[in-house]
mmCIF file of C-alpha atoms in Angstrom:
data_model
loop_
_atom_site.group_PDB
_atom_site.id
_atom_site.type_symbol
_atom_site.label_atom_id
_atom_site.label_comp_id
_atom_site.label_asym_id
_atom_site.label_seq_id
_atom_site.Cartn_x
_atom_site.Cartn_y
_atom_site.Cartn_z
ATOM 1 C CA MET A 1 82.172 98.608 91.035
ATOM 2 C CA ASN A 2 81.999 95.982 88.259
ATOM 3 C CA GLU A 3 85.279 97.224 86.849
ATOM 4 C CA THR A 4 86.916 97.070 90.300
ATOM 5 C CA LEU A 5 85.751 93.471 90.753
ATOM 6 C CA TRP A 6 87.008 92.555 87.281
ATOM 7 C CA LEU A 7 90.434 94.081 87.997
ATOM 8 C CA PHE A 8 90.597 92.294 91.362
ATOM 9 C CA ALA A 9 89.592 88.944 89.828
ATOM 10 C CA VAL A 10 92.049 89.205 86.915
ATOM 11 C CA SER A 11 94.969 90.135 89.181
ATOM 12 C CA PHE A 12 94.021 87.516 91.757
ATOM 13 C CA GLY A 13 93.913 84.837 89.065
ATOM 14 C CA ALA A 14 97.145 85.982 87.383
ATOM 15 C CA SER A 15 99.042 86.117 90.674
ATOM 16 C CA ALA A 16 97.650 82.834 91.983
ATOM 17 C CA LEU A 17 98.562 81.019 88.781
ATOM 18 C CA GLY A 18 101.910 82.795 88.571
ATOM 19 C CA GLY A 19 102.589 81.914 92.209
ATOM 20 C CA ILE A 20 101.961 78.214 91.542
ATOM 21 C CA LEU A 21 104.866 78.265 89.093
ATOM 22 C CA GLY A 22 106.993 80.687 91.114
ATOM 23 C CA MET A 23 106.610 83.464 88.529
ATOM 24 C CA ALA A 24 105.917 87.172 89.000
ATOM 25 C CA SER A 25 102.413 88.225 87.986
ATOM 26 C CA GLY A 26 103.426 91.203 85.811
ATOM 27 C CA ILE A 27 103.978 89.032 82.773
ATOM 28 C CA PHE A 28 100.270 88.069 82.870
ATOM 29 C CA ILE A 29 98.745 91.257 84.284
ATOM 30 C CA VAL A 30 99.969 93.689 81.594
ATOM 31 C CA PRO A 31 98.691 91.643 78.585
ATOM 32 C CA LEU A 32 95.393 90.864 80.341
ATOM 33 C CA LEU A 33 94.782 94.527 81.199
ATOM 34 C CA THR A 34 95.754 95.853 77.775
ATOM 35 C CA ILE A 35 94.146 93.156 75.594
ATOM 36 C CA PHE A 36 90.956 92.372 77.506
ATOM 37 C CA GLY A 37 90.567 95.470 79.686
ATOM 38 C CA LYS A 38 91.475 97.897 76.849
ATOM 39 C CA ILE A 39 93.580 99.800 79.374
ATOM 40 C CA GLY A 40 96.429 102.008 78.115
ATOM 41 C CA PHE A 41 99.896 100.431 78.055
ATOM 42 C CA GLN A 42 101.515 102.946 80.417
ATOM 43 C CA GLU A 43 98.662 102.796 82.958
ATOM 44 C CA ALA A 44 98.853 98.980 82.925
ATOM 45 C CA ILE A 45 102.631 99.102 83.439
ATOM 46 C CA GLY A 46 102.271 101.491 86.394
ATOM 47 C CA ALA A 47 99.711 99.226 88.081
ATOM 48 C CA SER A 48 101.773 96.138 87.335
ATOM 49 C CA LEU A 49 104.961 97.630 88.820
ATOM 50 C CA ILE A 50 103.195 98.253 92.152
ATOM 51 C CA SER A 51 101.811 94.715 92.148
ATOM 52 C CA VAL A 52 105.346 93.407 91.433
ATOM 53 C CA ILE A 53 106.650 95.305 94.505
ATOM 54 C CA ALA A 54 103.791 93.930 96.632
ATOM 55 C CA CYS A 55 104.364 90.311 95.561
ATOM 56 C CA SER A 56 108.140 90.587 95.966
ATOM 57 C CA CYS A 57 107.838 91.961 99.519
ATOM 58 C CA ALA A 58 105.146 89.456 100.502
ATOM 59 C CA GLY A 59 107.191 86.525 99.197
ATOM 60 C CA ALA A 60 110.611 87.624 100.474
ATOM 61 C CA GLY A 61 109.816 86.653 104.083
ATOM 62 C CA THR A 62 109.693 82.926 103.353
ATOM 63 C CA TYR A 63 113.081 82.955 101.602
ATOM 64 C CA LEU A 64 114.709 85.086 104.327
ATOM 65 C CA LYS A 65 113.394 82.696 106.985
ATOM 66 C CA ALA A 66 114.998 79.790 105.111
ATOM 67 C CA ARG A 67 118.266 81.804 104.831
ATOM 68 C CA LEU A 68 118.308 81.432 101.051
ATOM 69 C CA THR A 69 118.615 85.139 100.196
ATOM 70 C CA ASN A 70 122.089 86.560 99.560
ATOM 71 C CA TYR A 71 121.302 90.176 100.386
ATOM 72 C CA ARG A 72 124.891 91.397 99.903
ATOM 73 C CA LEU A 73 124.845 90.114 96.325
ATOM 74 C CA ALA A 74 121.318 91.474 95.853
ATOM 75 C CA MET A 75 122.498 94.917 96.937
ATOM 76 C CA VAL A 76 125.394 94.909 94.441
ATOM 77 C CA LEU A 77 123.145 93.769 91.586
ATOM 78 C CA GLU A 78 120.482 96.313 92.559
ATOM 79 C CA VAL A 79 122.854 99.122 91.530
ATOM 80 C CA SER A 80 122.634 97.914 87.934
ATOM 81 C CA THR A 81 118.956 96.900 88.001
ATOM 82 C CA THR A 82 117.918 100.319 89.348
ATOM 83 C CA LEU A 83 120.172 102.063 86.797
ATOM 84 C CA GLY A 84 118.508 99.920 84.144
ATOM 85 C CA ALA A 85 115.094 100.909 85.507
ATOM 86 C CA LEU A 86 116.105 104.557 85.240
ATOM 87 C CA SER A 87 117.133 103.989 81.606
ATOM 88 C CA GLY A 88 113.796 102.292 80.997
ATOM 89 C CA VAL A 89 111.959 105.335 82.340
ATOM 90 C CA ALA A 90 113.966 107.564 79.976
ATOM 91 C CA LEU A 91 113.312 105.230 77.007
ATOM 92 C CA MET A 92 109.579 105.093 77.737
ATOM 93 C CA GLY A 93 109.056 108.523 76.214
ATOM 94 C CA ILE A 94 111.066 107.629 73.096
ATOM 95 C CA LEU A 95 109.845 104.138 72.191
ATOM 96 C CA SER A 96 106.450 103.738 70.542
ATOM 97 C CA GLU A 97 103.638 101.719 72.116
ATOM 98 C CA LYS A 98 103.749 99.451 69.065
ATOM 99 C CA PHE A 99 107.418 98.622 69.669
ATOM 100 C CA LEU A 100 106.761 97.955 73.370
ATOM 101 C CA THR A 101 103.868 95.636 72.475
ATOM 102 C CA PHE A 102 106.132 93.622 70.180
ATOM 103 C CA LEU A 103 108.894 93.589 72.817
ATOM 104 C CA PHE A 104 106.397 92.285 75.372
ATOM 105 C CA SER A 105 105.263 89.512 73.041
ATOM 106 C CA PHE A 106 108.916 88.550 72.503
ATOM 107 C CA ILE A 107 109.401 88.311 76.296
ATOM 108 C CA LEU A 108 106.256 86.146 76.540
ATOM 109 C CA PHE A 109 107.666 83.725 73.936
ATOM 110 C CA ILE A 110 111.057 83.606 75.699
ATOM 111 C CA SER A 111 109.304 82.932 79.031
ATOM 112 C CA ALA A 112 107.353 80.077 77.408
ATOM 113 C CA PHE A 113 110.619 78.622 76.108
ATOM 114 C CA GLN A 114 112.257 78.947 79.554
ATOM 115 C CA MET A 115 109.309 77.205 81.161
ATOM 116 C CA PHE A 116 109.600 74.422 78.602
ATOM 117 C CA SER A 117 113.306 73.818 79.278
ATOM 118 C CA ASN A 118 113.960 72.878 82.907
ATOM 119 C CA ARG A 119 116.527 74.800 84.939
ATOM 120 C CA ARG A 120 119.801 72.965 85.545
ATOM 121 C CA GLU A 121 121.939 73.254 88.651
ATOM 122 C CA LEU A 122 125.150 75.001 87.538
ATOM 123 C CA ALA A 123 126.403 76.116 90.951
ATOM 124 C CA GLY A 124 130.190 76.417 91.025
ATOM 125 C CA LYS A 125 131.912 74.463 93.786
ATOM 126 C CA ILE A 126 135.392 75.782 92.989
ATOM 127 C CA PRO A 127 136.157 79.127 94.658
ATOM 128 C CA PRO A 128 137.027 81.921 92.215
ATOM 129 C CA HIS A 129 140.292 83.895 92.419
ATOM 130 C CA SER A 130 140.725 85.863 95.659
ATOM 131 C CA LYS A 131 140.907 89.059 93.589
ATOM 132 C CA SER A 132 137.582 88.390 91.814
ATOM 133 C CA TRP A 133 134.806 90.906 92.517
ATOM 134 C CA GLY A 134 132.770 88.250 94.313
ATOM 135 C CA SER A 135 135.664 87.615 96.720
ATOM 136 C CA ARG A 136 136.570 91.277 97.200
ATOM 137 C CA LEU A 137 133.001 92.218 98.125
ATOM 138 C CA LYS A 138 132.555 89.043 100.230
ATOM 139 C CA LEU A 139 129.548 87.907 98.212
ATOM 140 C CA HIS A 140 130.069 84.137 98.568
ATOM 141 C CA GLY A 141 127.668 82.476 100.964
ATOM 142 C CA SER A 142 126.009 79.349 102.266
ATOM 143 C CA TYR A 143 122.497 78.067 102.896
ATOM 144 C CA PRO A 144 121.165 75.235 105.055
ATOM 145 C CA ASP A 145 119.779 72.115 103.346
ATOM 146 C CA TYR A 146 116.845 69.994 104.549
ATOM 147 C CA PHE A 147 118.987 68.421 107.290
ATOM 148 C CA GLY A 148 120.490 71.738 108.415
ATOM 149 C CA LYS A 149 123.861 71.090 106.781
ATOM 150 C CA GLU A 150 125.493 74.227 105.355
ATOM 151 C CA ASN A 151 126.038 74.246 101.570
ATOM 152 C CA HIS A 152 128.707 76.717 100.499
ATOM 153 C CA TYR A 153 128.543 78.417 97.116
ATOM 154 C CA TYR A 154 130.643 80.970 95.214
ATOM 155 C CA VAL A 155 129.707 83.956 93.083
ATOM 156 C CA HIS A 156 131.389 83.894 89.642
ATOM 157 C CA ASN A 157 131.482 86.323 86.670
ATOM 158 C CA LEU A 158 130.084 89.315 88.561
ATOM 159 C CA PRO A 159 130.691 91.865 85.732
ATOM 160 C CA LEU A 160 128.633 89.751 83.288
ATOM 161 C CA GLY A 161 125.907 89.344 85.921
ATOM 162 C CA VAL A 162 125.879 93.091 86.517
ATOM 163 C CA PHE A 163 125.476 93.763 82.777
ATOM 164 C CA LEU A 164 122.596 91.273 82.419
ATOM 165 C CA MET A 165 120.928 92.805 85.475
ATOM 166 C CA TYR A 166 121.109 96.237 83.854
ATOM 167 C CA LEU A 167 119.136 94.850 80.895
ATOM 168 C CA ALA A 168 116.691 93.180 83.293
ATOM 169 C CA GLY A 169 116.123 96.498 85.094
ATOM 170 C CA THR A 170 115.488 98.287 81.791
ATOM 171 C CA LEU A 171 112.922 95.656 80.767
ATOM 172 C CA SER A 172 111.282 95.846 84.189
ATOM 173 C CA SER A 173 110.418 99.536 84.027
ATOM 174 C CA LEU A 174 109.667 99.465 80.282
ATOM 175 C CA LEU A 175 107.213 96.572 80.501
ATOM 176 C CA GLY A 176 106.089 96.522 84.152
ATOM 177 C CA ILE A 177 107.447 93.040 84.806
ATOM 178 C CA GLY A 178 109.773 91.454 87.365
ATOM 179 C CA SER A 179 112.184 90.453 84.549
ATOM 180 C CA GLY A 180 112.773 86.958 85.891
ATOM 181 C CA VAL A 181 113.217 86.035 82.224
ATOM 182 C CA LEU A 182 116.682 87.679 82.324
ATOM 183 C CA LYS A 183 117.462 87.536 86.043
ATOM 184 C CA ILE A 184 117.157 83.777 86.370
ATOM 185 C CA PRO A 185 119.571 82.899 83.502
ATOM 186 C CA ALA A 186 121.940 85.615 84.713
ATOM 187 C CA MET A 187 122.033 84.155 88.208
ATOM 188 C CA ASP A 188 121.986 80.468 87.264
ATOM 189 C CA SER A 189 124.389 80.561 84.314
ATOM 190 C CA ALA A 190 126.569 83.675 84.698
ATOM 191 C CA LEU A 191 126.907 83.959 88.482
ATOM 192 C CA LYS A 192 126.620 80.170 88.924
ATOM 193 C CA LEU A 193 124.382 80.356 91.995
ATOM 194 C CA PRO A 194 122.424 77.385 93.342
ATOM 195 C CA ILE A 195 118.844 77.472 91.964
ATOM 196 C CA LYS A 196 117.276 78.050 95.388
ATOM 197 C CA VAL A 197 119.605 80.956 96.140
ATOM 198 C CA SER A 198 119.088 82.572 92.734
ATOM 199 C CA SER A 199 115.278 82.328 93.046
ATOM 200 C CA ALA A 200 115.337 83.840 96.555
ATOM 201 C CA THR A 201 117.839 86.589 95.696
ATOM 202 C CA SER A 202 116.013 87.439 92.459
ATOM 203 C CA ASN A 203 112.718 87.763 94.362
ATOM 204 C CA PHE A 204 114.419 90.018 96.919
ATOM 205 C CA MET A 205 115.777 92.310 94.180
ATOM 206 C CA ILE A 206 112.590 92.557 92.126
ATOM 207 C CA GLY A 207 110.931 94.906 94.634
ATOM 208 C CA VAL A 208 113.783 97.444 94.570
ATOM 209 C CA THR A 209 114.029 97.346 90.762
ATOM 210 C CA ALA A 210 110.285 97.861 90.392
ATOM 211 C CA ALA A 211 110.363 100.636 93.032
ATOM 212 C CA ALA A 212 112.955 102.563 90.976
ATOM 213 C CA GLY A 213 110.639 102.479 87.937
ATOM 214 C CA ALA A 214 107.449 102.982 89.966
ATOM 215 C CA ALA A 215 108.864 106.058 91.758
ATOM 216 C CA ALA A 216 109.140 107.873 88.413
ATOM 217 C CA TYR A 217 105.684 106.730 87.262
ATOM 218 C CA PHE A 218 104.203 107.800 90.624
ATOM 219 C CA ALA A 219 105.868 111.229 90.515
ATOM 220 C CA GLU A 220 104.654 111.699 86.928
ATOM 221 C CA GLY A 221 101.100 110.871 88.014
ATOM 222 C CA LYS A 222 100.958 107.862 85.669
ATOM 223 C CA ILE A 223 99.796 105.478 88.393
ATOM 224 C CA VAL A 224 96.000 105.509 88.363
ATOM 225 C CA PRO A 225 94.661 104.748 91.882
ATOM 226 C CA SER A 226 91.275 103.343 90.745
ATOM 227 C CA LEU A 227 93.122 100.874 88.492
ATOM 228 C CA THR A 228 96.153 100.109 90.661
ATOM 229 C CA GLY A 229 94.241 99.602 93.944
ATOM 230 C CA PRO A 230 92.227 96.509 92.957
ATOM 231 C CA VAL A 231 95.177 95.145 90.954
ATOM 232 C CA VAL A 232 97.509 95.324 93.971
ATOM 233 C CA VAL A 233 95.010 93.827 96.440
ATOM 234 C CA GLY A 234 94.164 91.012 94.003
ATOM 235 C CA SER A 235 97.864 90.350 93.369
ATOM 236 C CA VAL A 236 98.812 90.081 97.057
ATOM 237 C CA PHE A 237 96.007 87.637 97.917
ATOM 238 C CA GLY A 238 96.494 85.719 94.666
ATOM 239 C CA ALA A 239 100.228 85.335 95.303
ATOM 240 C CA LEU A 240 99.556 84.015 98.815
ATOM 241 C CA LEU A 241 97.095 81.438 97.489
ATOM 242 C CA GLY A 242 99.478 80.489 94.672
ATOM 243 C CA ALA A 243 102.360 79.928 97.095
ATOM 244 C CA LYS A 244 100.174 77.633 99.257
ATOM 245 C CA VAL A 245 99.026 75.622 96.239
ATOM 246 C CA LEU A 246 102.639 75.393 95.015
ATOM 247 C CA VAL A 247 103.578 73.481 98.147
ATOM 248 C CA ARG A 248 100.758 70.943 97.746
ATOM 249 C CA PHE A 249 100.560 70.175 94.036
ATOM 250 C CA SER A 250 102.914 68.922 91.370
ATOM 251 C CA SER A 251 103.062 71.734 88.866
ATOM 252 C CA ASN A 252 104.092 69.732 85.784
ATOM 253 C CA LYS A 253 100.696 69.650 84.063
ATOM 254 C CA LEU A 254 100.079 73.268 85.013
ATOM 255 C CA ARG A 255 103.462 74.144 83.554
ATOM 256 C CA ILE A 256 102.405 72.814 80.156
ATOM 257 C CA ALA A 257 99.098 74.680 80.403
ATOM 258 C CA PHE A 258 101.034 77.830 81.210
ATOM 259 C CA ILE A 259 103.301 77.440 78.207
ATOM 260 C CA PHE A 260 100.196 77.506 76.017
ATOM 261 C CA ILE A 261 98.788 80.511 77.903
ATOM 262 C CA LEU A 262 102.066 82.417 77.466
ATOM 263 C CA ILE A 263 102.193 81.587 73.728
ATOM 264 C CA ALA A 264 98.522 82.553 73.290
ATOM 265 C CA LEU A 265 99.105 85.877 75.086
ATOM 266 C CA GLY A 266 102.237 86.434 72.981
ATOM 267 C CA ILE A 267 100.303 85.897 69.725
ATOM 268 C CA GLN A 268 97.513 88.150 71.003
ATOM 269 C CA MET A 269 100.102 90.863 71.777
ATOM 270 C CA VAL A 270 101.557 90.560 68.252
ATOM 271 C CA ILE A 271 98.061 90.983 66.788
ATOM 272 C CA SER A 272 97.453 93.940 69.095
ATOM 273 C CA GLY A 273 100.790 95.466 67.999
ATOM 274 C CA LEU A 274 99.902 95.042 64.315
ATOM 275 C CA GLU A 275 96.534 96.728 64.914
ATOM 276 C CA LYS A 276 98.357 99.775 66.294
ATOM 277 C CA SER A 277 99.950 100.521 62.909
ATOM 278 C CA MET B 1 123.751 87.828 109.410
ATOM 279 C CA MET B 2 120.867 85.781 110.794
ATOM 280 C CA LYS B 3 119.771 88.733 112.884
ATOM 281 C CA ILE B 4 119.505 90.934 109.780
ATOM 282 C CA ASP B 5 117.562 88.178 107.987
ATOM 283 C CA ASN B 6 115.062 88.177 110.866
ATOM 284 C CA TYR B 7 114.697 91.972 110.905
ATOM 285 C CA LEU B 8 114.258 92.100 107.132
ATOM 286 C CA GLU B 9 111.668 89.319 107.159
ATOM 287 C CA LYS B 10 109.577 90.991 109.876
ATOM 288 C CA PHE B 11 109.858 94.405 108.253
ATOM 289 C CA LEU B 12 108.936 93.218 104.741
ATOM 290 C CA VAL B 13 106.003 91.067 105.804
ATOM 291 C CA GLY B 14 104.650 93.625 108.311
ATOM 292 C CA SER B 15 104.916 96.611 105.984
ATOM 293 C CA THR B 16 103.370 94.682 103.079
ATOM 294 C CA TRP B 17 100.305 93.918 105.190
ATOM 295 C CA ILE B 18 100.017 97.524 106.394
ATOM 296 C CA SER B 19 100.238 98.846 102.811
ATOM 297 C CA THR B 20 97.787 96.203 101.543
ATOM 298 C CA GLY B 21 95.392 97.181 104.358
ATOM 299 C CA ILE B 22 95.547 100.865 103.378
ATOM 300 C CA VAL B 23 95.002 100.137 99.663
ATOM 301 C CA THR B 24 92.111 97.738 100.477
ATOM 302 C CA LEU B 25 90.470 100.410 102.632
ATOM 303 C CA GLY B 26 90.844 102.904 99.789
ATOM 304 C CA VAL B 27 89.324 100.477 97.279
ATOM 305 C CA LEU B 28 86.385 99.687 99.586
ATOM 306 C CA LEU B 29 85.735 103.397 100.205
ATOM 307 C CA SER B 30 86.451 104.270 96.521
ATOM 308 C CA HIS B 31 88.798 106.949 97.856
ATOM 309 C CA ASP B 32 91.691 107.737 95.507
ATOM 310 C CA ILE B 33 93.784 109.622 98.089
ATOM 311 C CA VAL B 34 93.747 106.665 100.501
ATOM 312 C CA ILE B 35 94.760 104.300 97.658
ATOM 313 C CA LYS B 36 97.578 106.717 96.684
ATOM 314 C CA VAL B 37 98.871 106.701 100.279
ATOM 315 C CA GLY B 38 98.911 102.881 100.192
ATOM 316 C CA ILE B 39 100.733 102.910 96.828
ATOM 317 C CA ALA B 40 103.313 105.384 98.198
ATOM 318 C CA PHE B 41 103.820 103.024 101.160
ATOM 319 C CA PHE B 42 104.459 100.143 98.748
ATOM 320 C CA ILE B 43 107.096 102.168 96.860
ATOM 321 C CA LEU B 44 108.705 103.134 100.170
ATOM 322 C CA ILE B 45 109.062 99.517 101.416
ATOM 323 C CA PRO B 46 112.039 98.539 99.186
ATOM 324 C CA PHE B 47 113.536 102.019 99.642
ATOM 325 C CA THR B 48 113.368 101.703 103.449
ATOM 326 C CA ARG B 49 114.802 98.185 103.230
ATOM 327 C CA VAL B 50 117.859 99.508 101.354
ATOM 328 C CA LEU B 51 118.152 102.371 103.856
ATOM 329 C CA GLY B 52 118.097 99.865 106.739
ATOM 330 C CA LEU B 53 120.856 97.822 105.125
ATOM 331 C CA LEU B 54 122.879 101.001 104.510
ATOM 332 C CA ILE B 55 122.698 101.779 108.241
ATOM 333 C CA SER B 56 123.734 98.218 109.125
ATOM 334 C CA PHE B 57 126.718 98.409 106.701
ATOM 335 C CA ILE B 58 127.785 101.737 108.209
ATOM 336 C CA LYS B 59 127.487 100.267 111.728
ATOM 337 C CA THR B 60 129.670 97.288 110.807
ATOM 338 C CA LYS B 61 132.131 99.631 109.004
ATOM 339 C CA ASP B 62 131.616 97.748 105.732
ATOM 340 C CA ARG B 63 132.619 100.722 103.577
ATOM 341 C CA SER B 64 132.323 99.187 100.118
ATOM 342 C CA MET B 65 128.843 97.777 100.780
ATOM 343 C CA ALA B 66 127.757 101.087 102.348
ATOM 344 C CA ILE B 67 128.779 102.852 99.120
ATOM 345 C CA VAL B 68 126.837 100.261 97.100
ATOM 346 C CA ALA B 69 123.689 100.717 99.254
ATOM 347 C CA GLY B 70 124.053 104.514 99.127
ATOM 348 C CA SER B 71 124.243 104.361 95.316
ATOM 349 C CA VAL B 72 120.991 102.369 95.136
ATOM 350 C CA ILE B 73 119.259 104.975 97.308
ATOM 351 C CA LEU B 74 120.562 107.812 95.115
ATOM 352 C CA ILE B 75 119.355 106.063 91.939
ATOM 353 C CA ILE B 76 115.834 105.502 93.346
ATOM 354 C CA LEU B 77 115.674 109.155 94.468
ATOM 355 C CA SER B 78 116.873 110.309 91.019
ATOM 356 C CA SER B 79 114.129 108.241 89.412
ATOM 357 C CA PHE B 80 111.517 109.980 91.594
ATOM 358 C CA PHE B 81 112.864 113.462 90.791
ATOM 359 C CA ILE B 82 113.120 112.688 87.065
ATOM 360 C CA GLY B 83 109.441 111.687 87.232
ATOM 361 C CA LEU B 84 108.586 114.959 89.011
ATOM 362 C CA LYS B 85 110.310 117.021 86.306
ATOM 363 C CA HIS B 86 108.272 115.427 83.484
#
C-alpha cells in the first residue's frame, strides 16, 4: 500500500506541476519512477504512456469547447505520429537502456531550453498556394478571440510538419512522453499555427500517438497494472489541479523553478546512464 | 464543425472519467484485472475518437480525410498486433 501511495503522490505532483506550465507529465514521471522508484525503464514508459493518454483526453475538452482544436490537421499529422510510434516500438528492442537514458536526458535539457526561451507568435496571415497540401486537404481554419471575433489562420509547410511529427511519434513511444518538445516547434515554426491552436491541436494528437505505442506495450504485457493504476489516477487528478492553478497564478517564477528541476533531472539521468555501463 | 467539437468534447471527458473510475476501483481493491480493464479503456478512447471521425468523414463524403482517418486506425491496430506477436 505504501508503494501505491508513493506512486500516486509522485504522479499527482508531476502532473499538477506539469499542468501549471501546460506540459505533459511524462517528462517528469519517467525520470522520477526510474531514478527514485528504481523501476525498470520499459515498465515506467508503459505506465507513463497511459498517463499521457489520460491527461490528453481529460484536457482536450477545454480546448474543443473554446474551438481551438484543428481536428482535420490533427488527423493528418496523426498518420505520421502513429507511424513514428510504431517505429519507436520496433526500435525499443534494438536500442540499449543506456542509450535511451541518455536520449531522455537530452530531451530534458532541450525542454529546459524551450522553457527558458519564450514562444513567439509566427502565425502566417498570407494564404499559401491553392495547390499546397494545407489547401488541398482544407486544413486552414479559424478560432474565436476573447470578443468572439473569428481569427483566420493558414497551414504552411505541411510536408516538413509531417516529418517532424514522425520524429515526435518515435520519441513518444521510445521514451513514454507526449513529445511536446518536438510538436510545439513543428506547429509554431513549420506549420505557422497560432500558439493557442498549436497547443490545443498538439494536446488532441498526443492521446492518439501515445495510444499507438501503448497498444503494443499492452499487447506485449509490458504494462504493469499495480504500477500503472496509481500513476494514471494520480496523473488525472494532478492534471486537473494543475489546470485550475494555471488559470489563477502567474507561472513565471514557477517556470524558472521548473527549468532547474528539468536540468537537475537531466543530470541525474546522465549519471544513471553512466552507472549502467 | 461545431457539432463535432461538442460530440468530441463530451465523449473525451465522459470516457476519461469512466476509465479513471474503473482504474481507481481496481487500485482500491488491489485487483489487477480491474485495473487492466481500465487501462484497455484508456487505450480505446483515442482509437474510438478516430473511428468516430472516420464515420463523420464518410458521412460527409470527405474521401481524402476518410482515407487519412482509416490509415490512423490501421496503424494503431498494427501496433497492437505487432505487440501480440512479440
